[in-house]
mmCIF file of C-alpha atoms and ligand atoms in Angstrom:
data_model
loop_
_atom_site.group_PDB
_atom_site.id
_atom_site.type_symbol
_atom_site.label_atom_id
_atom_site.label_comp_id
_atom_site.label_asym_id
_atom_site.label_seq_id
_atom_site.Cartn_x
_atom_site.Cartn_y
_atom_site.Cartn_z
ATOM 1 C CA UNK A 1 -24.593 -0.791 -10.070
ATOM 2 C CA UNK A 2 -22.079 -2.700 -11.966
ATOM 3 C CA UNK A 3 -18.223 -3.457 -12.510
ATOM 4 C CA UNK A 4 -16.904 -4.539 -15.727
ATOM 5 C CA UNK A 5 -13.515 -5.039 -16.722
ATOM 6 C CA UNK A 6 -12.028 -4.459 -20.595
ATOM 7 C CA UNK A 7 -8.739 -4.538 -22.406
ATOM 8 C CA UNK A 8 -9.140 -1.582 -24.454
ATOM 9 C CA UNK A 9 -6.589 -0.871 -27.640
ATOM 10 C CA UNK A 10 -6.707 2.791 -26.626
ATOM 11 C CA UNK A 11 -7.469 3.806 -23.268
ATOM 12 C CA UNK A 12 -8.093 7.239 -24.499
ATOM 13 C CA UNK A 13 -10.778 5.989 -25.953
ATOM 14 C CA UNK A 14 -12.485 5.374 -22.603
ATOM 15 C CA UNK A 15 -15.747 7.740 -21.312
ATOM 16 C CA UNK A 16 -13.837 8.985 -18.575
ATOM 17 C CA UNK A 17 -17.174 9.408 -16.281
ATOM 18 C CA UNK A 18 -17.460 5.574 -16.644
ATOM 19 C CA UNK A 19 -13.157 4.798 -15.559
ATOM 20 C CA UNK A 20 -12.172 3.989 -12.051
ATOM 21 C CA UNK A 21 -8.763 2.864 -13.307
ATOM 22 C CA UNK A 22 -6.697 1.235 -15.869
ATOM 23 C CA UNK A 23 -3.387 -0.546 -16.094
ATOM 24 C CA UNK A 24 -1.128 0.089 -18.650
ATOM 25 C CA UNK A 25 1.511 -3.161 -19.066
ATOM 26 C CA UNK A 26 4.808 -3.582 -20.858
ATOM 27 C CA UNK A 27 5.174 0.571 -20.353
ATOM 28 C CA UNK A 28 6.159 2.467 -17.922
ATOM 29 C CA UNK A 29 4.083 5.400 -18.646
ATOM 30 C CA UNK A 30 3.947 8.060 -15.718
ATOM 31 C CA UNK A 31 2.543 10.399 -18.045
ATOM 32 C CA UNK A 32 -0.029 8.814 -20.109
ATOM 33 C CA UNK A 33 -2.110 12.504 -19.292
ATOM 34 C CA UNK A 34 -4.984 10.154 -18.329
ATOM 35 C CA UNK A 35 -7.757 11.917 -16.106
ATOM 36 C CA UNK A 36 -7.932 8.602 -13.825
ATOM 37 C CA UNK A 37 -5.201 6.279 -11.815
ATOM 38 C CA UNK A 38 -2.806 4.076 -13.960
ATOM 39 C CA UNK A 39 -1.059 1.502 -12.726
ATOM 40 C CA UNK A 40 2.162 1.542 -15.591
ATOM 41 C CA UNK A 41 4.296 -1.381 -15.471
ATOM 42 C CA UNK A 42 7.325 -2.510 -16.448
ATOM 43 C CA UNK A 43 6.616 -5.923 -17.974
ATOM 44 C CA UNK A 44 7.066 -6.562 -21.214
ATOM 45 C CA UNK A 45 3.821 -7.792 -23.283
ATOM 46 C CA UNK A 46 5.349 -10.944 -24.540
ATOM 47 C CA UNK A 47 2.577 -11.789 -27.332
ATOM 48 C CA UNK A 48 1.224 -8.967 -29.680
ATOM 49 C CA UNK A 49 4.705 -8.033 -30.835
ATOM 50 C CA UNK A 50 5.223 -5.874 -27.634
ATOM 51 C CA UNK A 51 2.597 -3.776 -28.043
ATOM 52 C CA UNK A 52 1.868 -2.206 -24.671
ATOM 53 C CA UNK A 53 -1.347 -3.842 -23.230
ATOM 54 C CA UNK A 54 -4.394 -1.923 -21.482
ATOM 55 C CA UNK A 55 -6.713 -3.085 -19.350
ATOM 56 C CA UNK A 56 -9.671 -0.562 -17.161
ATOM 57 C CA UNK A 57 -12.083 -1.445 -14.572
ATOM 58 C CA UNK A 58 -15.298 0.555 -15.185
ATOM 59 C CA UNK A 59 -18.426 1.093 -13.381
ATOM 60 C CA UNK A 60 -21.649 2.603 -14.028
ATOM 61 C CA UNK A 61 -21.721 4.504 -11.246
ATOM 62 C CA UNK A 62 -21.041 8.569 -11.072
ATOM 63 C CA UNK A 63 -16.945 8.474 -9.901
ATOM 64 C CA UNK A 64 -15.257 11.192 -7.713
ATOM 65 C CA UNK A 65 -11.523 11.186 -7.742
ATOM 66 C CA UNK A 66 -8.488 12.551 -6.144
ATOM 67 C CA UNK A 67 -4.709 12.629 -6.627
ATOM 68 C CA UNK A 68 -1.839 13.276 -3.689
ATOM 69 C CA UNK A 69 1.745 13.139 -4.191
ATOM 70 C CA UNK A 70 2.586 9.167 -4.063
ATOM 71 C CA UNK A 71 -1.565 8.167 -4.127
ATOM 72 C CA UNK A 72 -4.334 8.608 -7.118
ATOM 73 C CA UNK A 73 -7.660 7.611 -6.741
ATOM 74 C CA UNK A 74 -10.955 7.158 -7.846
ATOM 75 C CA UNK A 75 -14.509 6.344 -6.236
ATOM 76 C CA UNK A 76 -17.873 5.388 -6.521
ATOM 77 C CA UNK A 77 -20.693 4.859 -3.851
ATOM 78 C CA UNK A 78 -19.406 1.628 -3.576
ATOM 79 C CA UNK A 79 -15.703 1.034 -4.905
ATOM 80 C CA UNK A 80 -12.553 2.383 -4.299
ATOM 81 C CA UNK A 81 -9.381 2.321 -6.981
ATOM 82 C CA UNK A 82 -5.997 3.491 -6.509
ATOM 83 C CA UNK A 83 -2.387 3.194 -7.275
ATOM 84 C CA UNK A 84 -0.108 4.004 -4.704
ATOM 85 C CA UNK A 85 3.892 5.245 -5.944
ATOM 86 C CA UNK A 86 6.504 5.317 -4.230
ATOM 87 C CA UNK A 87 10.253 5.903 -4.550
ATOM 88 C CA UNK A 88 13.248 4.122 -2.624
ATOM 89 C CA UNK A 89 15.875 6.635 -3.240
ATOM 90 C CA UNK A 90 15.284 9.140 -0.761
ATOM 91 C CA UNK A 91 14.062 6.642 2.017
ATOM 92 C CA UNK A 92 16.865 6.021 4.754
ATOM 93 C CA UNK A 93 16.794 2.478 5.936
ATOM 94 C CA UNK A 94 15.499 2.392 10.156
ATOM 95 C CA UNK A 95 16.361 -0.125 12.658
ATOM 96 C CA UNK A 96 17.457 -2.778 9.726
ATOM 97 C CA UNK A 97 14.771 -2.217 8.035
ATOM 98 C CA UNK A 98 15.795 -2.009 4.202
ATOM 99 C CA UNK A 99 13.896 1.240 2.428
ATOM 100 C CA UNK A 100 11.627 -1.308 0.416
ATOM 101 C CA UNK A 101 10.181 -2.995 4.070
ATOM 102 C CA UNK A 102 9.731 0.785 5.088
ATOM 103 C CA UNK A 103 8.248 1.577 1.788
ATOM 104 C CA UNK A 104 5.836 -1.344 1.672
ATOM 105 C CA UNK A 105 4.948 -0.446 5.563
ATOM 106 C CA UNK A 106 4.083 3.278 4.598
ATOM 107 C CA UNK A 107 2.221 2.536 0.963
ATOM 108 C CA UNK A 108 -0.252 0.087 2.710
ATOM 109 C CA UNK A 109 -0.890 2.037 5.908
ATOM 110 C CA UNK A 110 -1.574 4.545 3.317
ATOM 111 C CA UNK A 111 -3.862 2.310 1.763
ATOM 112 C CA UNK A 112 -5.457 1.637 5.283
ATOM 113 C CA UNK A 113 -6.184 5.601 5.694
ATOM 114 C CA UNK A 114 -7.576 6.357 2.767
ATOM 115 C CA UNK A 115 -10.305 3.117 3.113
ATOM 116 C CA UNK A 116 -10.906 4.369 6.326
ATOM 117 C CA UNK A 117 -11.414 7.988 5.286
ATOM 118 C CA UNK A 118 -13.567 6.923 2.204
ATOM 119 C CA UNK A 119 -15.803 4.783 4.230
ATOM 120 C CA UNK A 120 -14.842 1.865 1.820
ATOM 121 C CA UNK A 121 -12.881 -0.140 3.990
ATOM 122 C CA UNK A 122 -12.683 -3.545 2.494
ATOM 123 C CA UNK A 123 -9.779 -4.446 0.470
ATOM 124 C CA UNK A 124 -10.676 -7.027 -2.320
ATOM 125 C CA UNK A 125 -7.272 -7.001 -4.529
ATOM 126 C CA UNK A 126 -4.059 -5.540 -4.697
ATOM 127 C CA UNK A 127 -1.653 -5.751 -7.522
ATOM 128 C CA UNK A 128 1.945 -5.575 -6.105
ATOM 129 C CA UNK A 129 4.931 -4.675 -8.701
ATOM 130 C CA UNK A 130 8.000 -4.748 -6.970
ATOM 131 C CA UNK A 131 11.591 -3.727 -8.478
ATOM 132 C CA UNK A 132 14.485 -6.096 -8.225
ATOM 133 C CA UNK A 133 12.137 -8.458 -6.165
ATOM 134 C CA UNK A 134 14.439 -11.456 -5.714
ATOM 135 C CA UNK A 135 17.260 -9.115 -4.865
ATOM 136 C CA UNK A 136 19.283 -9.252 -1.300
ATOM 137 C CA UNK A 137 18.982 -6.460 1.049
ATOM 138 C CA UNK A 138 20.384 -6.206 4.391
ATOM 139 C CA UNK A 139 20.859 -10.287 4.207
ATOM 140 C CA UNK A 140 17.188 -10.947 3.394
ATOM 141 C CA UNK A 141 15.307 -11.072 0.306
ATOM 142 C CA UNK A 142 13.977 -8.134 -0.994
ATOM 143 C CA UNK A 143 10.267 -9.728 -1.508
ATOM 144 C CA UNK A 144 10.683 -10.621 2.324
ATOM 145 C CA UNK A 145 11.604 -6.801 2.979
ATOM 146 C CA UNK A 146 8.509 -5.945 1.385
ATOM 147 C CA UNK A 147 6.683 -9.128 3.647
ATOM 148 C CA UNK A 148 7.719 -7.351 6.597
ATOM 149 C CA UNK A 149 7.010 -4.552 5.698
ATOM 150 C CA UNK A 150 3.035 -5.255 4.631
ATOM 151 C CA UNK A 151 2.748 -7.705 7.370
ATOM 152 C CA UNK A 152 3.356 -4.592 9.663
ATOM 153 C CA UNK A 153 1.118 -2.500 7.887
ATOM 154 C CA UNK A 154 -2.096 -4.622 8.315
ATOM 155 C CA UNK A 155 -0.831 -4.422 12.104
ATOM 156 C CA UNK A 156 -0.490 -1.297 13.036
ATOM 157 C CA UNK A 157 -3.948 -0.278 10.851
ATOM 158 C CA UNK A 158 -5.507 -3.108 13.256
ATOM 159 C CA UNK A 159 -6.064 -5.658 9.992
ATOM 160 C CA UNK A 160 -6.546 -8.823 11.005
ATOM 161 C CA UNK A 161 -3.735 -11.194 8.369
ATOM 162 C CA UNK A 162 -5.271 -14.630 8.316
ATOM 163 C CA UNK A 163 -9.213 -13.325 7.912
ATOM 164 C CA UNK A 164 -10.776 -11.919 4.687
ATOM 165 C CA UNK A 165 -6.992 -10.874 3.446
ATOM 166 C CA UNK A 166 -7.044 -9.336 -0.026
ATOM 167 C CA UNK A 167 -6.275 -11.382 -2.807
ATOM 168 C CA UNK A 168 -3.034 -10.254 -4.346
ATOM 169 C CA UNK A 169 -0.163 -10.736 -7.106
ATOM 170 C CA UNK A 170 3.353 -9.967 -6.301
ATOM 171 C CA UNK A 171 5.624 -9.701 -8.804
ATOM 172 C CA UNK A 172 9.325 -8.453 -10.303
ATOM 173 C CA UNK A 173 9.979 -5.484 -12.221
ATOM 174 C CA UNK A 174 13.212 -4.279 -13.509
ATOM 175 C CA UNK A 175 13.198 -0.802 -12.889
ATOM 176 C CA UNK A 176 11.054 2.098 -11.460
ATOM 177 C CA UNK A 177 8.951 2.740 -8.521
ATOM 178 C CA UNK A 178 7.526 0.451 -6.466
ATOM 179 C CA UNK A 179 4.274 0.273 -7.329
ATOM 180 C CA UNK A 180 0.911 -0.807 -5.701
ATOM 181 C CA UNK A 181 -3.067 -1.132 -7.602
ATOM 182 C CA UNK A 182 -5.606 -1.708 -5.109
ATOM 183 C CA UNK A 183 -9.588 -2.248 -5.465
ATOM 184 C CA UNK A 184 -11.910 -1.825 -2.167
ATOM 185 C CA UNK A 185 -15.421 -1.819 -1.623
ATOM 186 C CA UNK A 186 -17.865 -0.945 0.883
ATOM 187 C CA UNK A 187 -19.135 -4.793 1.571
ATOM 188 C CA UNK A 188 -16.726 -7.427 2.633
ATOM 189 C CA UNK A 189 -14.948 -9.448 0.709
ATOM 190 C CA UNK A 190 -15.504 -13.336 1.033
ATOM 191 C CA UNK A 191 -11.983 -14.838 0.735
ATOM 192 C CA UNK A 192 -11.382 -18.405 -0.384
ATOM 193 C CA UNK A 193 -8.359 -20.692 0.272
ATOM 194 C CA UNK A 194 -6.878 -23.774 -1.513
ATOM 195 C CA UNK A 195 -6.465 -27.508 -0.207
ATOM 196 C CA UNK A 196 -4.047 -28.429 -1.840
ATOM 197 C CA UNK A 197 -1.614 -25.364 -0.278
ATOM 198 C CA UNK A 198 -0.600 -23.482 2.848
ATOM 199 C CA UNK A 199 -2.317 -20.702 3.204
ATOM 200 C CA UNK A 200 0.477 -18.167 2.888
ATOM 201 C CA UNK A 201 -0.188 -16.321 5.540
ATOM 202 C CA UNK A 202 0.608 -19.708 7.481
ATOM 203 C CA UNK A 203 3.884 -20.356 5.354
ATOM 204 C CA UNK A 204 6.446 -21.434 7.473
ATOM 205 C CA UNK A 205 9.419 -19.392 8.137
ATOM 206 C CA UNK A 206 12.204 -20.924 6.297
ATOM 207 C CA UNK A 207 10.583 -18.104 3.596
ATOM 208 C CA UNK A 208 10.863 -15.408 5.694
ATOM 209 C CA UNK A 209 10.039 -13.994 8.902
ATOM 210 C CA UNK A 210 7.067 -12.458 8.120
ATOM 211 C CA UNK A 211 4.467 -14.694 5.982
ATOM 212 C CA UNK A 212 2.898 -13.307 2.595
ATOM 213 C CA UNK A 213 -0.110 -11.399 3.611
ATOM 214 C CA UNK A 214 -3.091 -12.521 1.143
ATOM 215 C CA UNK A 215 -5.651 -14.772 0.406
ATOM 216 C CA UNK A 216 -5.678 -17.598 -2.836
ATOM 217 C CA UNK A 217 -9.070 -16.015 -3.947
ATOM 218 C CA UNK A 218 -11.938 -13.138 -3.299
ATOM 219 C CA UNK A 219 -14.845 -12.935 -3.977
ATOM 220 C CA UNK A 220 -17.236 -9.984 -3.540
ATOM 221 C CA UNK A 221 -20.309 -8.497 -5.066
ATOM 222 C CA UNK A 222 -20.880 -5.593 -6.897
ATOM 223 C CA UNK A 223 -24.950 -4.808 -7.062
ATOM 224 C CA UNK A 224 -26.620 -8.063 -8.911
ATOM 225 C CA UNK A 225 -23.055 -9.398 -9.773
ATOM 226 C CA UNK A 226 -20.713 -11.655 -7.746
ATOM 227 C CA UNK A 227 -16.903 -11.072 -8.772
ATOM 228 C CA UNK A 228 -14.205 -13.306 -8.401
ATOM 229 C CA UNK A 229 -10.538 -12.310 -7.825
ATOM 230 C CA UNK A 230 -8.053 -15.909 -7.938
ATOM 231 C CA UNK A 231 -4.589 -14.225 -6.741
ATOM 232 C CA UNK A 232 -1.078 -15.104 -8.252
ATOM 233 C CA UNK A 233 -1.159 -18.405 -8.577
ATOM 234 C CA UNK A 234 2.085 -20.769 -8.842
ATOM 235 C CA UNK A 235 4.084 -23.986 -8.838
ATOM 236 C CA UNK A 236 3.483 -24.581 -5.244
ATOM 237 C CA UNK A 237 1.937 -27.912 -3.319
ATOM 238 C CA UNK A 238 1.437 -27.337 0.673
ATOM 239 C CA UNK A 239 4.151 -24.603 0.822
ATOM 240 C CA UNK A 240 7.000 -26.350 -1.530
ATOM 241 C CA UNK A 241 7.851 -25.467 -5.288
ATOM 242 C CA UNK A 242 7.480 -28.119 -7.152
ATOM 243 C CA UNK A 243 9.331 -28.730 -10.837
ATOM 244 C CA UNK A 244 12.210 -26.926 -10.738
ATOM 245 C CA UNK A 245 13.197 -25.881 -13.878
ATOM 246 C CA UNK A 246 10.487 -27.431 -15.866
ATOM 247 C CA UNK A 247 8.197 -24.728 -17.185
ATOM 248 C CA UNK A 248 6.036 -26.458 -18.612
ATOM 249 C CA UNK A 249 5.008 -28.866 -15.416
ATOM 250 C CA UNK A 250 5.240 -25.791 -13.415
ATOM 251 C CA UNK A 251 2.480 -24.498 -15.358
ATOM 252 C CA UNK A 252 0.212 -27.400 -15.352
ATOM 253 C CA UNK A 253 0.765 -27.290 -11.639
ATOM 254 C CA UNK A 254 -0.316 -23.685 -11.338
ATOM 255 C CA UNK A 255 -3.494 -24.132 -13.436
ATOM 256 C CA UNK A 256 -3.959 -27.516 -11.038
ATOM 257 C CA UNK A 257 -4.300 -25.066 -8.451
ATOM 258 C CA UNK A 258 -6.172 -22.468 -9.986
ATOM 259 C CA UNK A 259 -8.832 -25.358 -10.606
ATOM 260 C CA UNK A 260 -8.742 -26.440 -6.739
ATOM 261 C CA UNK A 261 -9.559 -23.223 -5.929
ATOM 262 C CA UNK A 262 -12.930 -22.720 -8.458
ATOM 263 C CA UNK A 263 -13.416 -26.017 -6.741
ATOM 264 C CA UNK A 264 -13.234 -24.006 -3.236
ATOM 265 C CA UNK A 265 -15.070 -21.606 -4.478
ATOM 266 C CA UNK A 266 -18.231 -23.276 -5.797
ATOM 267 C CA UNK A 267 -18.935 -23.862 -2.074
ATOM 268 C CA UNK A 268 -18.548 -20.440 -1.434
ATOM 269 C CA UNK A 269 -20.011 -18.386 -4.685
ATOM 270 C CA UNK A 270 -23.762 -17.752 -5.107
ATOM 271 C CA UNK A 271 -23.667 -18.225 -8.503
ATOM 272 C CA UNK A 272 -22.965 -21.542 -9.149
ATOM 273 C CA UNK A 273 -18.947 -21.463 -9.514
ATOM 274 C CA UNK A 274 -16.873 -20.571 -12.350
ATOM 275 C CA UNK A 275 -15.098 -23.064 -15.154
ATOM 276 C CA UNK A 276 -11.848 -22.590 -16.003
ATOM 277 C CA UNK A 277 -12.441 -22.089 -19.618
ATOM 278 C CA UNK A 278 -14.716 -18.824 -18.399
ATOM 279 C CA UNK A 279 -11.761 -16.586 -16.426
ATOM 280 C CA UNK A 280 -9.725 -13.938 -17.842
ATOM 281 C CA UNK A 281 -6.093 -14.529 -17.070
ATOM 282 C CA UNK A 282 -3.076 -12.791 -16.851
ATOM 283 C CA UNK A 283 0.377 -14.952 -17.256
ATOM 284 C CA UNK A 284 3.797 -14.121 -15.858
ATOM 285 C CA UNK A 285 6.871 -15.790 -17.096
ATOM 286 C CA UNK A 286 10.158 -15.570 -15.964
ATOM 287 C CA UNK A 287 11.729 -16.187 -19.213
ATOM 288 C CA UNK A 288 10.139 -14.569 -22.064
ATOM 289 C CA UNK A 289 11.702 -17.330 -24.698
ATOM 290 C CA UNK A 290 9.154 -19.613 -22.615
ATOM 291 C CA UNK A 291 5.954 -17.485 -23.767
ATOM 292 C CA UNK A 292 5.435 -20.395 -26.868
ATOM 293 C CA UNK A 293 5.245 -23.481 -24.589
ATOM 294 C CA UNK A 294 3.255 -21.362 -21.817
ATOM 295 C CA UNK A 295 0.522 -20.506 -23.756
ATOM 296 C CA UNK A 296 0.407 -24.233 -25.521
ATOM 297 C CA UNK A 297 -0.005 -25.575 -21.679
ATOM 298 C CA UNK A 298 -2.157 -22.366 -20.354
ATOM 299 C CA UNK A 299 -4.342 -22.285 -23.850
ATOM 300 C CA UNK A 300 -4.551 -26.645 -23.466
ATOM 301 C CA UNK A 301 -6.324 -26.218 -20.242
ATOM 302 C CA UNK A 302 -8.492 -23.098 -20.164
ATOM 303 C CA UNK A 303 -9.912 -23.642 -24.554
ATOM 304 C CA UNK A 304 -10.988 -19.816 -25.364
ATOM 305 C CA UNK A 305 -10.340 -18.129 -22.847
ATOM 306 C CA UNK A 306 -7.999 -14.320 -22.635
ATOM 307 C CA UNK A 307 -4.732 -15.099 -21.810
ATOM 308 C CA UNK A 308 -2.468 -12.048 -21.307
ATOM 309 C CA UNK A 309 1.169 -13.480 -20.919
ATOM 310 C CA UNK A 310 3.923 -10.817 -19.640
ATOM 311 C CA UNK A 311 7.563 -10.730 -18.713
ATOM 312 C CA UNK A 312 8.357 -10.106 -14.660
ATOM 313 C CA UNK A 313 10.043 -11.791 -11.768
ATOM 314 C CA UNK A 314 8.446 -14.473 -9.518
ATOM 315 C CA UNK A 315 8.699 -13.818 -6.114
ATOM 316 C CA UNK A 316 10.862 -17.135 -5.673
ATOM 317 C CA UNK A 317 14.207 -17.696 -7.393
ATOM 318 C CA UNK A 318 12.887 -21.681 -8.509
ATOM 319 C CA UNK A 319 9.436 -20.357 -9.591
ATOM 320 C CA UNK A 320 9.582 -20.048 -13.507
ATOM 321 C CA UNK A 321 5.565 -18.898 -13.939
ATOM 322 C CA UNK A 322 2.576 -17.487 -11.797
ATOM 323 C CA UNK A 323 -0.993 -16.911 -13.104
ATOM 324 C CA UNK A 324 -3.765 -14.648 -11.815
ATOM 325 C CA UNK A 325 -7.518 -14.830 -13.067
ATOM 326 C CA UNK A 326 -10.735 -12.830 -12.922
ATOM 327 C CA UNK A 327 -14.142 -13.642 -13.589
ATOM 328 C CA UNK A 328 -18.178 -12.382 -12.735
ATOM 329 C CA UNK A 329 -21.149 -14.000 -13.165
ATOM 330 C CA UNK A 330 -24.583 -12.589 -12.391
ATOM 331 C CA UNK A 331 -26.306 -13.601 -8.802
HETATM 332 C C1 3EB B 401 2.783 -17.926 -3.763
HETATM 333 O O1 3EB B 401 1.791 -18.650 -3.883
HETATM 334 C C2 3EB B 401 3.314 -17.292 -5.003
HETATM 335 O O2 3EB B 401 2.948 -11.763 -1.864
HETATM 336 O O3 3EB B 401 1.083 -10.866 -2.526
HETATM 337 C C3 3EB B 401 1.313 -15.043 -5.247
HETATM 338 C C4 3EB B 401 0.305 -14.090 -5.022
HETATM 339 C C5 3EB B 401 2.541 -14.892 -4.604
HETATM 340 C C6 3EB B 401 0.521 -13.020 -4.151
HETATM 341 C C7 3EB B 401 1.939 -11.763 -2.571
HETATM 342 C C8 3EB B 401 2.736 -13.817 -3.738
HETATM 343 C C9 3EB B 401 1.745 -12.881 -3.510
HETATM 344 O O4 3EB B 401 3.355 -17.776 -2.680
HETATM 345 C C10 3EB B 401 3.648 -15.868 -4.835
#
């Protein structure tokens, strides 16, 4: 049993027996006729001359899959992809609750049921794409509408929020639904946390009322192979931004603590631990004319690696950059 993940140029090209999902970035393609769930967004591919990116998680395993209205899906024995979609516009507002916290509320309790129903109940990672995300909505941020609203979630489906929470990436889009890519399995996840941060599920309120709802890093395995998921990752020390305005610092910050938490998790992993030089990363930038110096800082850090650098929002107005990472090694 294994997991791999690829950047494909064509994800028609895939063997669709082998696909539990793909991604396709810098498009919003809802109908890219693909026989498995896509996860389309909106952020524009900011090297490759805008050339829509692909990436796919496959597995070796036979898949099963399954499609509702706002939900599309796809298992094996022991995984569980999705993307969940979901509309604001006809969603009234409850109890001063925007329609994005009861959005985020019903597309994660959605989440919950389907785990539960699939017998894969863990939830490893969750891509969050969020339009307008630094927006104000019935005098609150919309990113904290959608904290509420998740935060709630993981309540009512009886999720704990400070033990084994997914890792996660939250992030800005400009237009469309909002959007949610999730991947489960059947055996827990083993989620790791940074020193040199707040957890933010501890953040204190002056960002909210509800805290963020994931871990800084997962790891699980997958048959013989241990997989490691490092979440967003940005220009924050304890729970303060740091470098405002200053891309460039903001990034070496952020890959500062993307190496704290390998450090974390080499006393967690089976394997050993991970370098920074052997991840796959994806970059978001607030500014695309900031892509050049980005990549200089990201590419001065991490030597060979993939770096995938994309347009979106960060989830706070001062935060200019936010990198996520993935990585497996055999155990
Ligand atoms: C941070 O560290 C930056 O709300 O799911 C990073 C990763 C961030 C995930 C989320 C938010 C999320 O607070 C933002």
């Amino acid at each position: 049993m294994t997991l791999a993940f690829v950047s494909p140029a064509n994800p028609h090209g895939l063997n669709a027996s082998r696909v539990l999902g793909s991604f396709d970035v810098g498009v919003l393609s809802r109908d890219s006729a693909l026989p498995w769930p896509v996860q389309s967004v909106l952020t524009p591919v900011l090297d490759g001359g805008d050339a829509p990116m692909h990436e796919a998680w496959l597995t070796d395993e036979v898949v099963e899959r399954g499609e509702a209205d706002d939900l599309a899906w796809c298992r094996s024995a022991e995984l569980l992809f999705g993307v969940v979609t979901m509309a604001e516009a006809d969603v009234p507002a409850s109890d001063g609750a925007s329609a994005l916290c009861v959005l985020g509320e019903r597309a994660y309790a959605r989440i919950f049921r389907l785990l539960d129903d699939m017998g894969v109940p863990h939830l490893w990672r969750v891509w969050n794409y969020i339009p307008d995300i630094n927006g104000e909505q019935a005098g609150l941020e919309r990113y904290q509408q959608f904290n509420r609203g998740r935060g709630a979630a993981f309540e009512r489906c009886a999720r704990s929020v400070t033990e084994q929470v997914p890792a996660a990436c939250a992030l800005g889009v400009p237009g469309g639904p909002l959007s949610i890519a999730f991947l489960a399995g059947r055996s827990p996840l083993r989620s790791v946390e940074n020193p040199r941060q707040v957890s933010a599920y501890h953040y204190p309120h002056v960002y909210g009322p509800r805290s963020p709802t994931f871990s800084r890093a997962a790891l699980a395995n997958v048959g013989s192979q241990e997989w490691l998921f490092v979440s967003g990752t940005a220009s924050i020390v304890g729970h303060e931004s740091r470098h405002l305005g200053d891309v460039v610092a903001q990034t070496l910050e952020s890959i500062d603590n993307v190496a704290a938490v390998l450090a974390e998790v080499a006393r967690h992993s089976r394997t050993g631990g991970y370098a920074l030089e052997a991840l796959n990363y994806r970059v978001y930038l607030r500014h695309a004319a900031d892509a050049q110096a980005v990549r200089t800082a990201v590419t001065g850090r991490v030597g060979q690696a993939h770096v995938l650098c994309v347009q979106a929002d960060i989830c706070r107005r001062e935060l200019l950059v936010e990198i996520e990472a993935v990585g497996s090694q055999a155990c």
